């Protein structure tokens, strides 16, 4: 089967990799837009703490975390060992006592059903500071050993390279859709058709532009996120835990003495690729509130990404009704780096006629 995947972010890269694993003829085409969410996002894998309580959505979220170990092992077996994934544990805290207690109740229920979480325990402020030294010294926290971080700038290209090694083709190019009767066709930037039995659109915030020529109104809009990177000169940050303050912000560290704090959630900004004073102020204020130990760090950079934000925070996954050979994967929003690899595996199964491992009915594209 010939399958074209449009968009090589975390979801498209995973879709292409799993299709290639199954022996299909895969073409991945990506326009490499400035502001791709995958390249800007700070990947935290700890779904057990989320406030989201819709059962099917949480099931997908948790399955995304559970799949990482197998994915990382499979990629390593194919020579892709440096994928930016590491279990460093997660610190879950909250300033409001009632919210803190609610977080503990959620963790107790969810980690009991998820052995990959490693369980959880409440730890003292001093113990929390050992695991994330800049943390506010007043914060006690719940410690989840299975919490992880992932660098999507490493993982997504690794999956694309693995797909190419299995026979897939990667093209940096524009993709355009058109209809031939009831069937979708895909054209490259020179107007040449890319022969496809199935087309999977995983183009994130840019999907609306790709689907528009088919007369489809796509509800996913770009949501701008500004994410700040701090340098901690001389600090070994490689094993620092993720910090989840149960607010709209998060903190995590990477290997190169770097701490990342995010992120703004700015709707209605379109594709305005700018660092703003308001955005800087918001994230800096959160950073110093939750981690005053960052006060003397160096502000290295601000990354901007446009999340594909769906209505009601519900992703869109599955065949497009009324159009033959067109599958849509989009709207993972801020959960993209947790769910993306697992969701891509499901899209690959749908494209080849296999049943997905979880029900995708709640996420079906609208007719």
JSON list of C-alpha atoms in Angstrom, two decimals, residues 199-278:
[
{"chain": "A", "resi": 199, "resn": "UNK", "atom": "CA", "xyz": [-3.27, 10.16, 2.66]},
{"chain": "A", "resi": 200, "resn": "UNK", "atom": "CA", "xyz": [-2.73, 10.96, 6.34]},
{"chain": "A", "resi": 201, "resn": "UNK", "atom": "CA", "xyz": [-2.78, 14.66, 7.21]},
{"chain": "A", "resi": 202, "resn": "UNK", "atom": "CA", "xyz": [-0.82, 15.33, 10.41]},
{"chain": "A", "resi": 203, "resn": "UNK", "atom": "CA", "xyz": [0.06, 18.94, 9.69]},
{"chain": "A", "resi": 204, "resn": "UNK", "atom": "CA", "xyz": [-0.76, 20.41, 13.08]},
{"chain": "A", "resi": 205, "resn": "UNK", "atom": "CA", "xyz": [-1.78, 24.05, 13.17]},
{"chain": "A", "resi": 206, "resn": "UNK", "atom": "CA", "xyz": [-1.37, 24.27, 9.37]},
{"chain": "A", "resi": 207, "resn": "UNK", "atom": "CA", "xyz": [-3.88, 21.50, 8.59]},
{"chain": "A", "resi": 208, "resn": "UNK", "atom": "CA", "xyz": [-6.70, 23.96, 7.89]},
{"chain": "A", "resi": 209, "resn": "UNK", "atom": "CA", "xyz": [-4.73, 25.42, 4.99]},
{"chain": "A", "resi": 210, "resn": "UNK", "atom": "CA", "xyz": [-4.12, 21.97, 3.52]},
{"chain": "A", "resi": 211, "resn": "UNK", "atom": "CA", "xyz": [-7.72, 20.81, 3.89]},
{"chain": "A", "resi": 212, "resn": "UNK", "atom": "CA", "xyz": [-9.35, 24.03, 2.62]},
{"chain": "A", "resi": 213, "resn": "UNK", "atom": "CA", "xyz": [-9.13, 23.12, -1.13]},
{"chain": "A", "resi": 214, "resn": "UNK", "atom": "CA", "xyz": [-11.33, 20.11, -0.36]},
{"chain": "A", "resi": 215, "resn": "UNK", "atom": "CA", "xyz": [-14.03, 22.35, 1.07]},
{"chain": "A", "resi": 216, "resn": "UNK", "atom": "CA", "xyz": [-13.39, 21.09, 4.60]},
{"chain": "A", "resi": 217, "resn": "UNK", "atom": "CA", "xyz": [-13.78, 23.41, 7.55]},
{"chain": "A", "resi": 218, "resn": "UNK", "atom": "CA", "xyz": [-11.23, 22.28, 10.12]},
{"chain": "A", "resi": 219, "resn": "UNK", "atom": "CA", "xyz": [-11.83, 23.38, 13.73]},
{"chain": "A", "resi": 220, "resn": "UNK", "atom": "CA", "xyz": [-8.21, 23.21, 14.93]},
{"chain": "A", "resi": 221, "resn": "UNK", "atom": "CA", "xyz": [-6.61, 26.65, 15.36]},
{"chain": "A", "resi": 222, "resn": "UNK", "atom": "CA", "xyz": [-3.06, 27.71, 16.19]},
{"chain": "A", "resi": 223, "resn": "UNK", "atom": "CA", "xyz": [-2.38, 28.50, 19.83]},
{"chain": "A", "resi": 224, "resn": "UNK", "atom": "CA", "xyz": [0.87, 30.38, 20.37]},
{"chain": "A", "resi": 225, "resn": "UNK", "atom": "CA", "xyz": [3.15, 29.16, 23.10]},
{"chain": "A", "resi": 226, "resn": "UNK", "atom": "CA", "xyz": [6.22, 31.02, 24.34]},
{"chain": "A", "resi": 227, "resn": "UNK", "atom": "CA", "xyz": [8.68, 28.77, 26.16]},
{"chain": "A", "resi": 228, "resn": "UNK", "atom": "CA", "xyz": [11.73, 30.11, 28.00]},
{"chain": "A", "resi": 229, "resn": "UNK", "atom": "CA", "xyz": [15.09, 28.35, 28.30]},
{"chain": "A", "resi": 230, "resn": "UNK", "atom": "CA", "xyz": [17.46, 29.13, 31.17]},
{"chain": "A", "resi": 231, "resn": "UNK", "atom": "CA", "xyz": [21.13, 28.26, 31.55]},
{"chain": "A", "resi": 232, "resn": "UNK", "atom": "CA", "xyz": [22.35, 27.02, 34.95]},
{"chain": "A", "resi": 233, "resn": "UNK", "atom": "CA", "xyz": [26.11, 27.41, 34.53]},
{"chain": "A", "resi": 234, "resn": "UNK", "atom": "CA", "xyz": [28.04, 24.52, 36.01]},
{"chain": "A", "resi": 235, "resn": "UNK", "atom": "CA", "xyz": [24.97, 22.63, 37.16]},
{"chain": "A", "resi": 236, "resn": "UNK", "atom": "CA", "xyz": [24.45, 18.99, 36.23]},
{"chain": "A", "resi": 237, "resn": "UNK", "atom": "CA", "xyz": [20.78, 19.12, 35.30]},
{"chain": "A", "resi": 238, "resn": "UNK", "atom": "CA", "xyz": [20.72, 15.78, 33.49]},
{"chain": "A", "resi": 239, "resn": "UNK", "atom": "CA", "xyz": [18.78, 13.97, 36.23]},
{"chain": "A", "resi": 240, "resn": "UNK", "atom": "CA", "xyz": [16.63, 16.79, 37.57]},
{"chain": "A", "resi": 241, "resn": "UNK", "atom": "CA", "xyz": [12.99, 15.86, 37.85]},
{"chain": "A", "resi": 242, "resn": "UNK", "atom": "CA", "xyz": [10.08, 17.44, 36.02]},
{"chain": "A", "resi": 243, "resn": "UNK", "atom": "CA", "xyz": [8.11, 19.93, 38.12]},
{"chain": "A", "resi": 244, "resn": "UNK", "atom": "CA", "xyz": [4.34, 20.10, 37.69]},
{"chain": "A", "resi": 245, "resn": "UNK", "atom": "CA", "xyz": [2.79, 22.81, 39.91]},
{"chain": "A", "resi": 246, "resn": "UNK", "atom": "CA", "xyz": [-0.77, 21.88, 38.84]},
{"chain": "A", "resi": 247, "resn": "UNK", "atom": "CA", "xyz": [-1.13, 25.22, 37.10]},
{"chain": "A", "resi": 248, "resn": "UNK", "atom": "CA", "xyz": [-0.83, 26.14, 33.43]},
{"chain": "A", "resi": 249, "resn": "UNK", "atom": "CA", "xyz": [2.97, 26.21, 33.64]},
{"chain": "A", "resi": 250, "resn": "UNK", "atom": "CA", "xyz": [5.62, 23.50, 33.98]},
{"chain": "A", "resi": 251, "resn": "UNK", "atom": "CA", "xyz": [9.36, 23.21, 34.51]},
{"chain": "A", "resi": 252, "resn": "UNK", "atom": "CA", "xyz": [11.88, 20.61, 33.39]},
{"chain": "A", "resi": 253, "resn": "UNK", "atom": "CA", "xyz": [15.59, 20.27, 32.75]},
{"chain": "A", "resi": 254, "resn": "UNK", "atom": "CA", "xyz": [17.72, 18.85, 29.98]},
{"chain": "A", "resi": 255, "resn": "UNK", "atom": "CA", "xyz": [21.27, 17.55, 29.92]},
{"chain": "A", "resi": 256, "resn": "UNK", "atom": "CA", "xyz": [23.11, 20.74, 28.96]},
{"chain": "A", "resi": 257, "resn": "UNK", "atom": "CA", "xyz": [22.67, 22.71, 32.21]},
{"chain": "A", "resi": 258, "resn": "UNK", "atom": "CA", "xyz": [19.36, 23.93, 30.80]},
{"chain": "A", "resi": 259, "resn": "UNK", "atom": "CA", "xyz": [15.99, 24.45, 32.47]},
{"chain": "A", "resi": 260, "resn": "UNK", "atom": "CA", "xyz": [12.86, 24.99, 30.41]},
{"chain": "A", "resi": 261, "resn": "UNK", "atom": "CA", "xyz": [9.78, 26.81, 31.68]},
{"chain": "A", "resi": 262, "resn": "UNK", "atom": "CA", "xyz": [6.56, 27.08, 29.76]},
{"chain": "A", "resi": 263, "resn": "UNK", "atom": "CA", "xyz": [4.34, 28.10, 28.46]},
{"chain": "A", "resi": 264, "resn": "UNK", "atom": "CA", "xyz": [1.89, 30.74, 27.38]},
{"chain": "A", "resi": 265, "resn": "UNK", "atom": "CA", "xyz": [-1.39, 29.58, 25.84]},
{"chain": "A", "resi": 266, "resn": "UNK", "atom": "CA", "xyz": [-2.34, 32.37, 23.49]},
{"chain": "A", "resi": 267, "resn": "UNK", "atom": "CA", "xyz": [-5.43, 31.95, 21.36]},
{"chain": "A", "resi": 268, "resn": "UNK", "atom": "CA", "xyz": [-6.40, 34.31, 18.56]},
{"chain": "A", "resi": 269, "resn": "UNK", "atom": "CA", "xyz": [-2.82, 35.20, 17.61]},
{"chain": "A", "resi": 270, "resn": "UNK", "atom": "CA", "xyz": [-2.76, 33.27, 14.35]},
{"chain": "A", "resi": 271, "resn": "UNK", "atom": "CA", "xyz": [0.77, 32.53, 13.17]},
{"chain": "A", "resi": 272, "resn": "UNK", "atom": "CA", "xyz": [2.28, 35.67, 14.66]},
{"chain": "A", "resi": 273, "resn": "UNK", "atom": "CA", "xyz": [5.80, 34.38, 15.33]},
{"chain": "A", "resi": 274, "resn": "UNK", "atom": "CA", "xyz": [7.01, 36.86, 17.94]},
{"chain": "A", "resi": 275, "resn": "UNK", "atom": "CA", "xyz": [8.34, 36.97, 21.46]},
{"chain": "A", "resi": 276, "resn": "UNK", "atom": "CA", "xyz": [6.20, 39.45, 23.37]},
{"chain": "A", "resi": 277, "resn": "UNK", "atom": "CA", "xyz": [6.79, 41.42, 26.56]},
{"chain": "A", "resi": 278, "resn": "UNK", "atom": "CA", "xyz": [3.58, 40.06, 28.03]}
]
